[in-house]
Short mmCIF file of C-alpha atoms and ligand atoms in Angstrom, two decimals:
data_model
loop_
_atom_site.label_atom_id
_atom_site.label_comp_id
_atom_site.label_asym_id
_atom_site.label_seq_id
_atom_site.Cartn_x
_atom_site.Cartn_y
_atom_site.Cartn_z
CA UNK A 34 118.93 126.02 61.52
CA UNK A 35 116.49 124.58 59.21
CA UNK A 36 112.61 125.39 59.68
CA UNK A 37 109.61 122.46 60.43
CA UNK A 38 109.53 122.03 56.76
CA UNK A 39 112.70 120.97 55.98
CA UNK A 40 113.50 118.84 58.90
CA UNK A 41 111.84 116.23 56.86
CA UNK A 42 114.16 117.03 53.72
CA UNK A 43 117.25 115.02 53.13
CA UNK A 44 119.82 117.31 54.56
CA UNK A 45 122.03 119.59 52.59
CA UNK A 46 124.72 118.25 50.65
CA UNK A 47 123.09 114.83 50.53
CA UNK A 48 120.58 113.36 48.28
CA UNK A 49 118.28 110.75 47.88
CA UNK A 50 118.95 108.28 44.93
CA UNK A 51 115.76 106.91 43.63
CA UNK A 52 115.20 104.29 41.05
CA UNK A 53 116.15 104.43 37.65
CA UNK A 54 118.86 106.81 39.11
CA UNK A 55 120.00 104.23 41.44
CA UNK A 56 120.23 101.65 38.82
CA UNK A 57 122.77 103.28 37.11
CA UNK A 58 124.68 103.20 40.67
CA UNK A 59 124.08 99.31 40.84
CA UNK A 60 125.46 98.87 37.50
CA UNK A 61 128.08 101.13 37.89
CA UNK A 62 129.19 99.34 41.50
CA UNK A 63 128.75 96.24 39.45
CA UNK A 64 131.39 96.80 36.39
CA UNK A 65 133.91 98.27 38.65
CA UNK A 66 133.76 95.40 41.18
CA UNK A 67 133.76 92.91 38.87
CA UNK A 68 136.81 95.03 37.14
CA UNK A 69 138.42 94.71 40.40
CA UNK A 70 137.64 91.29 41.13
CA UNK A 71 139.15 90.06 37.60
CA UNK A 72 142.73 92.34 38.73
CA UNK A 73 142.55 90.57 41.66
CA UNK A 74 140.98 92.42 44.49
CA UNK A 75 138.66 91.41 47.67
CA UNK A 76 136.11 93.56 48.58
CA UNK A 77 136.22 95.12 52.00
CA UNK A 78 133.85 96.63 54.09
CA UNK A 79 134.85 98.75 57.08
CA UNK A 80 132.98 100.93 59.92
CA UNK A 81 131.15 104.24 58.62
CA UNK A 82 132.81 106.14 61.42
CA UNK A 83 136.31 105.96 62.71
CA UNK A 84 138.13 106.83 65.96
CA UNK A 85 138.95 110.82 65.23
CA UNK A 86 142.61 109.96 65.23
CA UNK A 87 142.50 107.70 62.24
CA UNK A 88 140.54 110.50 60.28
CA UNK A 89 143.28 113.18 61.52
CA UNK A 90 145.93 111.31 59.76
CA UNK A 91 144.49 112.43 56.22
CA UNK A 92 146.64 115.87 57.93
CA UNK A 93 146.44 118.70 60.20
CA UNK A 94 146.51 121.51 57.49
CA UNK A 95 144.14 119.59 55.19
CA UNK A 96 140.43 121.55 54.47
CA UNK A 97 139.08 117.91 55.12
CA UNK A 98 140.35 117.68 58.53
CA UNK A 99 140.59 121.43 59.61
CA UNK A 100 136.82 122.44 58.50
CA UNK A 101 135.22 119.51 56.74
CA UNK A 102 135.78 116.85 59.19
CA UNK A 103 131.90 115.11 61.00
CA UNK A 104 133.42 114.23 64.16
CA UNK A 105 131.40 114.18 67.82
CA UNK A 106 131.33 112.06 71.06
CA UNK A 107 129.28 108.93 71.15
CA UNK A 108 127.39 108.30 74.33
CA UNK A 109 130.33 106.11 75.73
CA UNK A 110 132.59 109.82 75.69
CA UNK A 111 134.54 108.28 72.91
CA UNK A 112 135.70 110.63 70.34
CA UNK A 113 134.47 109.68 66.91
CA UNK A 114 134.76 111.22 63.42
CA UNK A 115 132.71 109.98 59.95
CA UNK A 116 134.92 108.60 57.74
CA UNK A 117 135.63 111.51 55.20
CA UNK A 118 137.75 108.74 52.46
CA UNK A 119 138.47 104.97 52.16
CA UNK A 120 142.33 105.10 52.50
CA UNK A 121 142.41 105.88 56.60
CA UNK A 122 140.35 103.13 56.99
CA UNK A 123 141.95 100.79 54.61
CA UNK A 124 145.47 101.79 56.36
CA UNK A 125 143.65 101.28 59.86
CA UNK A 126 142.28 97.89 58.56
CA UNK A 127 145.81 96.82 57.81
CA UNK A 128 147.51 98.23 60.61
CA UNK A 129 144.95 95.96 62.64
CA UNK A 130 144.99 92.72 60.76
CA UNK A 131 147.83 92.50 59.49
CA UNK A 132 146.72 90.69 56.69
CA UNK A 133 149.01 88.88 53.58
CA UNK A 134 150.82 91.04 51.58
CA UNK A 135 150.27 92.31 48.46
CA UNK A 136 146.89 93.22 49.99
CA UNK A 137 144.48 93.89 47.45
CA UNK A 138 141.00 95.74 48.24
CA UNK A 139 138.51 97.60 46.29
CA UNK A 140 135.76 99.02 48.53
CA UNK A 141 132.36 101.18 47.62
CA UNK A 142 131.62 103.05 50.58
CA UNK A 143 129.83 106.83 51.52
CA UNK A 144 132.17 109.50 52.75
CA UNK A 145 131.47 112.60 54.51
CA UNK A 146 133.15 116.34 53.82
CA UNK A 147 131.10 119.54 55.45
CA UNK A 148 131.70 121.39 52.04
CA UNK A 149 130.51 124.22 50.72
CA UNK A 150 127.76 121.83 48.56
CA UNK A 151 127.14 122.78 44.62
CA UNK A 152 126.65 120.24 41.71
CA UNK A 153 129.25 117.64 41.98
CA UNK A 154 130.31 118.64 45.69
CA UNK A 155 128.38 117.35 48.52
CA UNK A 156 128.43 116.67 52.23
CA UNK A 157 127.77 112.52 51.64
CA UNK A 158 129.36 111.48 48.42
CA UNK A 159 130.22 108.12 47.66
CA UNK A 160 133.30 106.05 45.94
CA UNK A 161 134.33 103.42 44.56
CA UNK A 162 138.07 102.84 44.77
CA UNK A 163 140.85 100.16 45.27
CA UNK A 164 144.11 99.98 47.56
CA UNK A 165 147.01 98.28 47.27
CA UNK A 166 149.23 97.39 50.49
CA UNK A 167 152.66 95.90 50.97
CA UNK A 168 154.25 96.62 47.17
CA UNK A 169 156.95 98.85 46.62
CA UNK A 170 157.05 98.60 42.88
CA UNK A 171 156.65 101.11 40.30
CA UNK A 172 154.85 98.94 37.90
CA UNK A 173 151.74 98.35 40.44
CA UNK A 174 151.41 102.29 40.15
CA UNK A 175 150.90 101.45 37.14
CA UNK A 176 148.28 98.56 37.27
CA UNK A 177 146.44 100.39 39.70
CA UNK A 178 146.33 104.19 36.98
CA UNK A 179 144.98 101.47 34.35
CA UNK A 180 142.69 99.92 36.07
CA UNK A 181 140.49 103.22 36.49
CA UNK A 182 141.06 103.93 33.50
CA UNK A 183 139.76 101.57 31.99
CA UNK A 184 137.12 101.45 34.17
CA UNK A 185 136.25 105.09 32.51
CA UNK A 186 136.80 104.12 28.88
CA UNK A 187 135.51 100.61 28.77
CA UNK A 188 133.25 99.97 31.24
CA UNK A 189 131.26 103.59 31.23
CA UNK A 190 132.11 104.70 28.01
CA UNK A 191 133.73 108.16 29.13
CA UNK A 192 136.40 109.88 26.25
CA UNK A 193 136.11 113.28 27.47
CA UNK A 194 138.84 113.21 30.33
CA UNK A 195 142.39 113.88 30.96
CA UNK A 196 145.05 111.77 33.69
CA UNK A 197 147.17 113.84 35.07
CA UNK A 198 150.63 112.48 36.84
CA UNK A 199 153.15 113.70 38.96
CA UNK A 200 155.64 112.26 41.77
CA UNK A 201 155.93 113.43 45.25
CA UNK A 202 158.99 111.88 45.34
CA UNK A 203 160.47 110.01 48.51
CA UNK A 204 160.99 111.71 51.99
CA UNK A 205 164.57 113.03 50.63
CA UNK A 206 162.59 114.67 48.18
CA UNK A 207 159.79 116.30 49.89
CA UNK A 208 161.90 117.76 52.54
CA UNK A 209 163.91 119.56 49.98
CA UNK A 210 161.17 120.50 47.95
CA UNK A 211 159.25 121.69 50.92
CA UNK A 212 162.21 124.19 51.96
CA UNK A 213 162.52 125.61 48.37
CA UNK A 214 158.97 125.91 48.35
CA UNK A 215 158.80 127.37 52.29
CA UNK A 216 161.44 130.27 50.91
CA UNK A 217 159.50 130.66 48.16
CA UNK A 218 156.34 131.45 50.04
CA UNK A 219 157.80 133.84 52.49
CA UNK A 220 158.80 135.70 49.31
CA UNK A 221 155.09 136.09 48.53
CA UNK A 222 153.81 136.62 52.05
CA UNK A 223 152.22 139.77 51.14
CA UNK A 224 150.36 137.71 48.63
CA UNK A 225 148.95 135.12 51.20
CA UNK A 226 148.13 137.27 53.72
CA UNK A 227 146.65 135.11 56.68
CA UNK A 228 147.37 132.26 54.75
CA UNK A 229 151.07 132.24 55.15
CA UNK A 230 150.73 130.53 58.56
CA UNK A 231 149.05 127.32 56.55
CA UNK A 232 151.65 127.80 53.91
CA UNK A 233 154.12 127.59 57.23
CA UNK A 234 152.79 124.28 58.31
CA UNK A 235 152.31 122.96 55.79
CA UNK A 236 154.27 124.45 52.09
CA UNK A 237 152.44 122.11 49.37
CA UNK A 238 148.90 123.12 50.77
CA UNK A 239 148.79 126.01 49.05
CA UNK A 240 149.50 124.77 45.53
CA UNK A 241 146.17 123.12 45.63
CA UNK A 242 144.58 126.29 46.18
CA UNK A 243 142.11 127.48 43.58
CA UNK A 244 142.22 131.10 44.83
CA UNK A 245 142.09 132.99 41.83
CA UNK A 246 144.17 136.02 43.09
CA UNK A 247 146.74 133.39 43.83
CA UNK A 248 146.94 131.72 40.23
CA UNK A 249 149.67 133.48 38.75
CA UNK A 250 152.07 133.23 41.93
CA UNK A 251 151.41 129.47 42.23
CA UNK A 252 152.08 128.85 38.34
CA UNK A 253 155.77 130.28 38.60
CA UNK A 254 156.57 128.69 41.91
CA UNK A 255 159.32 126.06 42.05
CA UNK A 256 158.27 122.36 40.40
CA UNK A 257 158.87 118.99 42.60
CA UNK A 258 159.92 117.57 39.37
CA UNK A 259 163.02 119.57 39.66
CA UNK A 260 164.07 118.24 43.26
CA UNK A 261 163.38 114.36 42.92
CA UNK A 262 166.05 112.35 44.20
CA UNK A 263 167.44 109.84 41.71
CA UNK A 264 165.73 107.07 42.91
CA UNK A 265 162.15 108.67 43.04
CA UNK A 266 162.99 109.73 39.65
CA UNK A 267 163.64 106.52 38.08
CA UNK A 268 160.57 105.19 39.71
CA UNK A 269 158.37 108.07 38.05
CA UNK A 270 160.34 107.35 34.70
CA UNK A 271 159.22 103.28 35.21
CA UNK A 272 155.11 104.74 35.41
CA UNK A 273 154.98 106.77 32.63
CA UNK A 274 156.86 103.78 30.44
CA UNK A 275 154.44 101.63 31.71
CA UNK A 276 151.46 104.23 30.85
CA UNK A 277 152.96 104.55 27.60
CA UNK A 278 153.01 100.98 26.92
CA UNK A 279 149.76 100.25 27.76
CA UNK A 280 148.62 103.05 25.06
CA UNK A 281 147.59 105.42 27.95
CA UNK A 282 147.99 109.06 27.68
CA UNK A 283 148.63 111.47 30.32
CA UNK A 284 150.10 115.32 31.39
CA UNK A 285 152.54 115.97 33.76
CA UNK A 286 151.32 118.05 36.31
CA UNK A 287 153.79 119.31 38.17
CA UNK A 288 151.58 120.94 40.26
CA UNK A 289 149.31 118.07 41.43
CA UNK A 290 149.73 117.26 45.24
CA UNK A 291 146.31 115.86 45.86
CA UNK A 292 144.21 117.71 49.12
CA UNK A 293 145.86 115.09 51.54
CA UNK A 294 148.77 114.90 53.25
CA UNK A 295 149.71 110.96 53.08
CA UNK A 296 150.84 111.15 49.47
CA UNK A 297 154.17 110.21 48.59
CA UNK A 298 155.30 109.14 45.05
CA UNK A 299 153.46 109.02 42.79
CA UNK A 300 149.76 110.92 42.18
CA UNK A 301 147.67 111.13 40.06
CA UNK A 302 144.11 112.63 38.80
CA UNK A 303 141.35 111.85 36.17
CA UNK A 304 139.62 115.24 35.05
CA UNK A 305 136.21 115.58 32.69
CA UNK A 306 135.92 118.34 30.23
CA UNK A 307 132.17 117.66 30.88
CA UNK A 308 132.19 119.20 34.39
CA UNK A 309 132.80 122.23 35.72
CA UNK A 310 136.16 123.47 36.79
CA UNK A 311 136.13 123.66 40.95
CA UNK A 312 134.27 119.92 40.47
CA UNK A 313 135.65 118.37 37.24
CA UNK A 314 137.75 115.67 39.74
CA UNK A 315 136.03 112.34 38.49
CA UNK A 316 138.88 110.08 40.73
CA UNK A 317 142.02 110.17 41.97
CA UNK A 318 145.08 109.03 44.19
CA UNK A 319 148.16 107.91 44.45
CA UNK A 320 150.94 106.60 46.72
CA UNK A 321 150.76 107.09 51.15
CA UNK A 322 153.57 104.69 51.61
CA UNK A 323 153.50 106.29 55.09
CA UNK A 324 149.75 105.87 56.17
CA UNK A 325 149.74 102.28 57.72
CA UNK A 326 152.86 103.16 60.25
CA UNK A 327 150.91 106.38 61.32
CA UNK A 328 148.04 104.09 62.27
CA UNK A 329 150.72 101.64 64.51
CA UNK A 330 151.09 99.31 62.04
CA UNK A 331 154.78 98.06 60.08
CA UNK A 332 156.30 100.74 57.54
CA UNK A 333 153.99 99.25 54.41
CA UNK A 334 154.33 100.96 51.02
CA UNK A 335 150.30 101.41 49.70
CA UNK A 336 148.83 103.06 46.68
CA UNK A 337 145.12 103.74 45.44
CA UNK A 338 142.85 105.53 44.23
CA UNK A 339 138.59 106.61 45.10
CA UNK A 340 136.64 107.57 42.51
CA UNK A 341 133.28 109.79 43.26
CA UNK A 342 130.06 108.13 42.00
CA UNK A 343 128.35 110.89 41.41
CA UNK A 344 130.68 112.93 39.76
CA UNK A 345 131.05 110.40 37.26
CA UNK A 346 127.61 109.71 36.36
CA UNK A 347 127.40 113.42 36.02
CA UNK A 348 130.19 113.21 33.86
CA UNK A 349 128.51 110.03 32.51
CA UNK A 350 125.15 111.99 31.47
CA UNK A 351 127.38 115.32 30.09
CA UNK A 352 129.12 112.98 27.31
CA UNK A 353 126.15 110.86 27.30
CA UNK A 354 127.30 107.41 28.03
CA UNK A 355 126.45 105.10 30.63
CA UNK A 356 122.52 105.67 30.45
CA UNK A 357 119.82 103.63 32.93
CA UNK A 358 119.85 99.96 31.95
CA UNK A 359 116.45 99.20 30.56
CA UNK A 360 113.81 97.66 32.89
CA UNK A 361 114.14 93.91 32.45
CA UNK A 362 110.67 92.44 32.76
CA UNK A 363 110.21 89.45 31.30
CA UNK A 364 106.41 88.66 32.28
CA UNK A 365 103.85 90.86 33.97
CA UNK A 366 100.59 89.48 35.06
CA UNK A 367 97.53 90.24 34.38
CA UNK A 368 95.11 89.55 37.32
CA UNK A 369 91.60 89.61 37.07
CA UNK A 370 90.60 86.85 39.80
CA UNK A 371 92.69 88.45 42.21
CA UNK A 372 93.29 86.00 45.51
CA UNK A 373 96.06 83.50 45.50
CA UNK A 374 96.07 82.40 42.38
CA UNK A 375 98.35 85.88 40.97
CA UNK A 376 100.66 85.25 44.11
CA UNK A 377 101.31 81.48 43.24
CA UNK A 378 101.81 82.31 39.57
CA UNK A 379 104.13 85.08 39.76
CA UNK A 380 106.29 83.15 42.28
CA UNK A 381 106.64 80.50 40.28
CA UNK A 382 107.60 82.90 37.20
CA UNK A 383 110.78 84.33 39.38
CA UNK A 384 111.57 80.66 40.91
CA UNK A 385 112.14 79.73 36.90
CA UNK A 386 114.54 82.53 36.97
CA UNK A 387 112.24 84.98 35.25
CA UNK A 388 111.73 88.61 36.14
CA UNK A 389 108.12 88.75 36.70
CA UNK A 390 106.13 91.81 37.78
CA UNK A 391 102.03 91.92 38.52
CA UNK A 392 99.38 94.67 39.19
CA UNK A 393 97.71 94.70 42.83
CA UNK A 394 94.05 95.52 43.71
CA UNK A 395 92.62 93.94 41.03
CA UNK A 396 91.99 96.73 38.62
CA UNK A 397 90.72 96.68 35.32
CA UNK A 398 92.21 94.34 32.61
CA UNK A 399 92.93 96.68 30.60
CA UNK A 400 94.66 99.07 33.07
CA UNK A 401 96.80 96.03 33.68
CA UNK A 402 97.84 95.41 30.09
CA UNK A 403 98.17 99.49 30.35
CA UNK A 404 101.09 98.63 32.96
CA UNK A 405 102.36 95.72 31.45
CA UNK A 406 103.26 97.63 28.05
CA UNK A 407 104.41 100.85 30.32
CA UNK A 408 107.20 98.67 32.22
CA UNK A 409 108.17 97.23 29.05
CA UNK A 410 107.59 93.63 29.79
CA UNK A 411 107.77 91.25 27.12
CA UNK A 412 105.34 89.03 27.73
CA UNK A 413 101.44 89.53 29.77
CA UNK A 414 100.25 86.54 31.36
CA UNK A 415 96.80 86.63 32.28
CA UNK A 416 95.29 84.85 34.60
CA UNK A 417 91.44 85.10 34.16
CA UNK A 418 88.12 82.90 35.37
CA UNK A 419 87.79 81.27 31.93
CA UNK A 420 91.56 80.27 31.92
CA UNK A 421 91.54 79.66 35.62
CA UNK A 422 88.58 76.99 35.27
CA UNK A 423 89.99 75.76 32.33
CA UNK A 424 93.28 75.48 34.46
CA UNK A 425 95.41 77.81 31.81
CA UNK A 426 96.77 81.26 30.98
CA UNK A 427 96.35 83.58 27.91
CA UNK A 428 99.95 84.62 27.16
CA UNK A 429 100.50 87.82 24.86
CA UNK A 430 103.85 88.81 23.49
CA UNK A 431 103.66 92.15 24.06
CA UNK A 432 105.99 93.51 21.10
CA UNK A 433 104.06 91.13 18.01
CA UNK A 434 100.31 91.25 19.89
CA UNK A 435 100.19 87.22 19.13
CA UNK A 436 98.15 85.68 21.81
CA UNK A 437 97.49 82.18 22.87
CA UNK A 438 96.50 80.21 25.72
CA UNK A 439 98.89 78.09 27.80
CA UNK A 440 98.61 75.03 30.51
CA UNK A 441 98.99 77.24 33.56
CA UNK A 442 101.04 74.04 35.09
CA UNK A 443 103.87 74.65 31.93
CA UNK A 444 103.66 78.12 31.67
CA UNK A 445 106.88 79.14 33.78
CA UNK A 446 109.09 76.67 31.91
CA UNK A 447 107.38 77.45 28.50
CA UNK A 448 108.42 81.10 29.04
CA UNK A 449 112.20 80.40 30.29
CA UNK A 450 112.65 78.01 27.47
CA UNK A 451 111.37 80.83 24.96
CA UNK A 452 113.19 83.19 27.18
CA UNK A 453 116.68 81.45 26.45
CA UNK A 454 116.11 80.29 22.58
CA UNK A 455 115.99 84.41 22.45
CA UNK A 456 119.06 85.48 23.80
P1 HAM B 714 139.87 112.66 46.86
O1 HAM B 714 140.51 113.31 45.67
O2 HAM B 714 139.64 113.49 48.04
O3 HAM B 714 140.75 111.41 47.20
O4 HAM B 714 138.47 112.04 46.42
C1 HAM B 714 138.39 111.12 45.36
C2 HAM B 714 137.23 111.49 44.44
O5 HAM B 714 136.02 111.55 45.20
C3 HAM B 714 137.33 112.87 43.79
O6 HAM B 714 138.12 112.81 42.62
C4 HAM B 714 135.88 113.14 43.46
O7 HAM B 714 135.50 112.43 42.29
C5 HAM B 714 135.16 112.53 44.65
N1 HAM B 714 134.85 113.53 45.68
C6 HAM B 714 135.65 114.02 46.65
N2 HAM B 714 135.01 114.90 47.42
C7 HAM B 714 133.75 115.00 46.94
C8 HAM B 714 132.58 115.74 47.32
N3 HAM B 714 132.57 116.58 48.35
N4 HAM B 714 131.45 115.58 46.58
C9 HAM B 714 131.43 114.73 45.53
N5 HAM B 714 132.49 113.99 45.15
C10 HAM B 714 133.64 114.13 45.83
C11 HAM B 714 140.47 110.53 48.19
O8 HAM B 714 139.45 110.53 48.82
C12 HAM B 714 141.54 109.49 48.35
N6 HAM B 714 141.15 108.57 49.43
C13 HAM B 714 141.80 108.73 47.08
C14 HAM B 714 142.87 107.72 47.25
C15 HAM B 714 142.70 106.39 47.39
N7 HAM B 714 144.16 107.96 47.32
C16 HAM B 714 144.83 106.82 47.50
N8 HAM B 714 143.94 105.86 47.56
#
């Protein structure tokens, strides 16, 4: 139980973000919504926390559900759980609407796992991520794979990572894999120990398992590739055409069945060399054509994928791409009469469209100046009892050091003009 001192701490596993930090999130929630936005997809927004059930569908024999999951009565006796990912609630949110199909979301939204927390694994994390309801077709797979990508490669500038791709194949598929795999298993029970009964429930949880004593058995048991039916097979053919069409590069990994149980089809993972190991996971997903009938809505087909903010920007600072955009102050004043007149001025400054900035308390001018080069603004405006009876301002640009003296009525459109001739 934590002490007086650190009730007043952020708890564990979470994290403040604090500016510039957090303006690398803005920009980074920016490019990928405007990524999804030009692919076609609506943002939507759904409840932080979910009725347990709907959180219970990302499976039984999952970690996330088992031992991870936040879940507690609310005052009303109703059973709630924090939403641990976006997909249960995007299924939910179809189930209940029923919207138009193909159904096309992106979403940015926190999620909550009680994990063991290290760097790049936390209790809160957040994604970004899109969904795709009501299209059975291999080649969305494949629009949906690209579109992360190259949300890595072009919009943050990542090189460093690997996609990895495999099929779960259909239900046909799954069940036979799952009996191979269940035989398989009870071969190696002395191996798993405790463990077998998860490996009973549920056969694919265990080849997820990063158990290092369990490495070698997992490596030579039997490959899904090897019992897709035809049909799942042609489909996982069509998305690794498409991949290689679109100049994409990928591995097979035969061995890749995601830490949720809604997958079907395809899956698929983006890994960074510039992470550790247990956390190098910078996004992934795949297909749940199952997930929206679960929650009581029609059999829809879906596919998706989240990607962890943090994780990438740690990724982000390891290859180092993707840095804090640089303040953009265009004009910070420089007060010396202090009163109204700073207030009116710098409102006017951001109703031209400028970014304008002042100092408060009416310090000395040259403290102010002091600020004015710290924030990097381009221009000083000062507002002073000369240039205020004289009904002016002395305008410096900051970078040259050329001063000179301005109506105070033009000065707002004066500096926009100059503003735009520059860019
Ligand atoms: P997931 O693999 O559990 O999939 O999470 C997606 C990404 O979120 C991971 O690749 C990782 O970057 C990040 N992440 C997950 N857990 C943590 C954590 N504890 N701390 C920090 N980052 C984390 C899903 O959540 C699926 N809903 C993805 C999906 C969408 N599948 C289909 N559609």
């Amino acid at each position: 139980m934590p002490g007086d001192r650190d009730v007043f701490r952020a708890p564990i596993g979470t994290h403040d973000v604090l500016p510039p930090e957090s303006e690398r999130w803005e920009s980074l929630v920016a490019a990928f919504a405007a990524r999804a936005r030009r692919a076609g997809f609506g943002m939507l927004v759904t409840p932080i926390f979910e009725h347990i059930e709907v959180v219970q569908k990302l499976g039984s024999t999952t970690d996330v559900v088992s031992k991870e999951m936040y879940d507690f009565d609310d005052k009303g006796g109703r059973r709630l759980a924090l939403r641990a990912d976006g997909t249960a609630s995007v299924a939910r949110a179809f189930a209940q609407h029923q919207p138009v199909t193909p159904w096309k979301v992106w979403y940015v939204a926190p999620n909550f796992r009680y994990e063991r927390p290290q760097k790049g694994r936390y209790r809160q994390h957040w994604q970004v991520g899109v969904e795709v309801l009501g299209v059975d077709d291999a080649t969305v797979d494949i629009e949906v794979i690209a579109l992360a990508h190259a949300f890595y490669r072009e919009d943050l500038g990542l090189r460093r990572f690997r996609l990895l791709v495999n099929s779960m194949g259909d239900a046909e598929t799954r069940s036979r894999y799952r009996d191979v795999l269940l035989a398989y298993w009870a071969a190696h029970s002395e191996v798993l120990g405790a463990e077998m009964e998860r490996a009973q429930a549920n056969p694919l949880r265990i080849l997820d398992s990063k158990r290092p004593d369990w490495q070698e058995m997992i490596e030579a048991a039997p490959q899904i590739g090897e019992y897709l039916t035809k049909e799942s097979a042609a489909d996982f053919e069509m998305v690794q055409q498409g991949l290689h069409a679109l100049g994409i590069q990928f591995e097979i990994e035969p061995r890749l069945v995601r830490g949720l149980d809604y997958y079907t089809g395809t899956t698929f993972e983006f890994q960074s060399d510039a992470l550790d190991g247990a956390q190098n996971a910078i996004g992934g997903g795949g297909r749940y054509d199952g997930l929206v009938e679960q929650m009581g809505g029609k059999p829809t087909p879906g596919i998706g994928f989240g990607i962890g903010i943090e994780r990438v920007l740690i990724a982000c600072e390891g290859e180092e791409v993707f840095g804090a955009p640089e303040p953009a102050v265009d004009v910070f004043v420089i007060d010396i009469v202090g009163g109204i007149a700073g207030v009116t001025l710098v409102s006017e400054l951001r109703a031209e469209g400028l970014s304008a900035d002042r100092a408060y308390g009416n310090r000395a001018a040259k403290k102010q100046w002091g600020v004015a080069d710290r924030v990097g603004a381009r221009w000083g405006v000062m507002l002073g009892p000369r240039e205020l009876a004289e009904g002016k301002v002395a305008v410096k640009d900051l970078a040259s050091g050329v001063q000179q003296d301005v109506a105070r009525a033009e000065v707002a459109a004066w500096l926009k003009m100059r503003k735009d001739e520059s860019v």
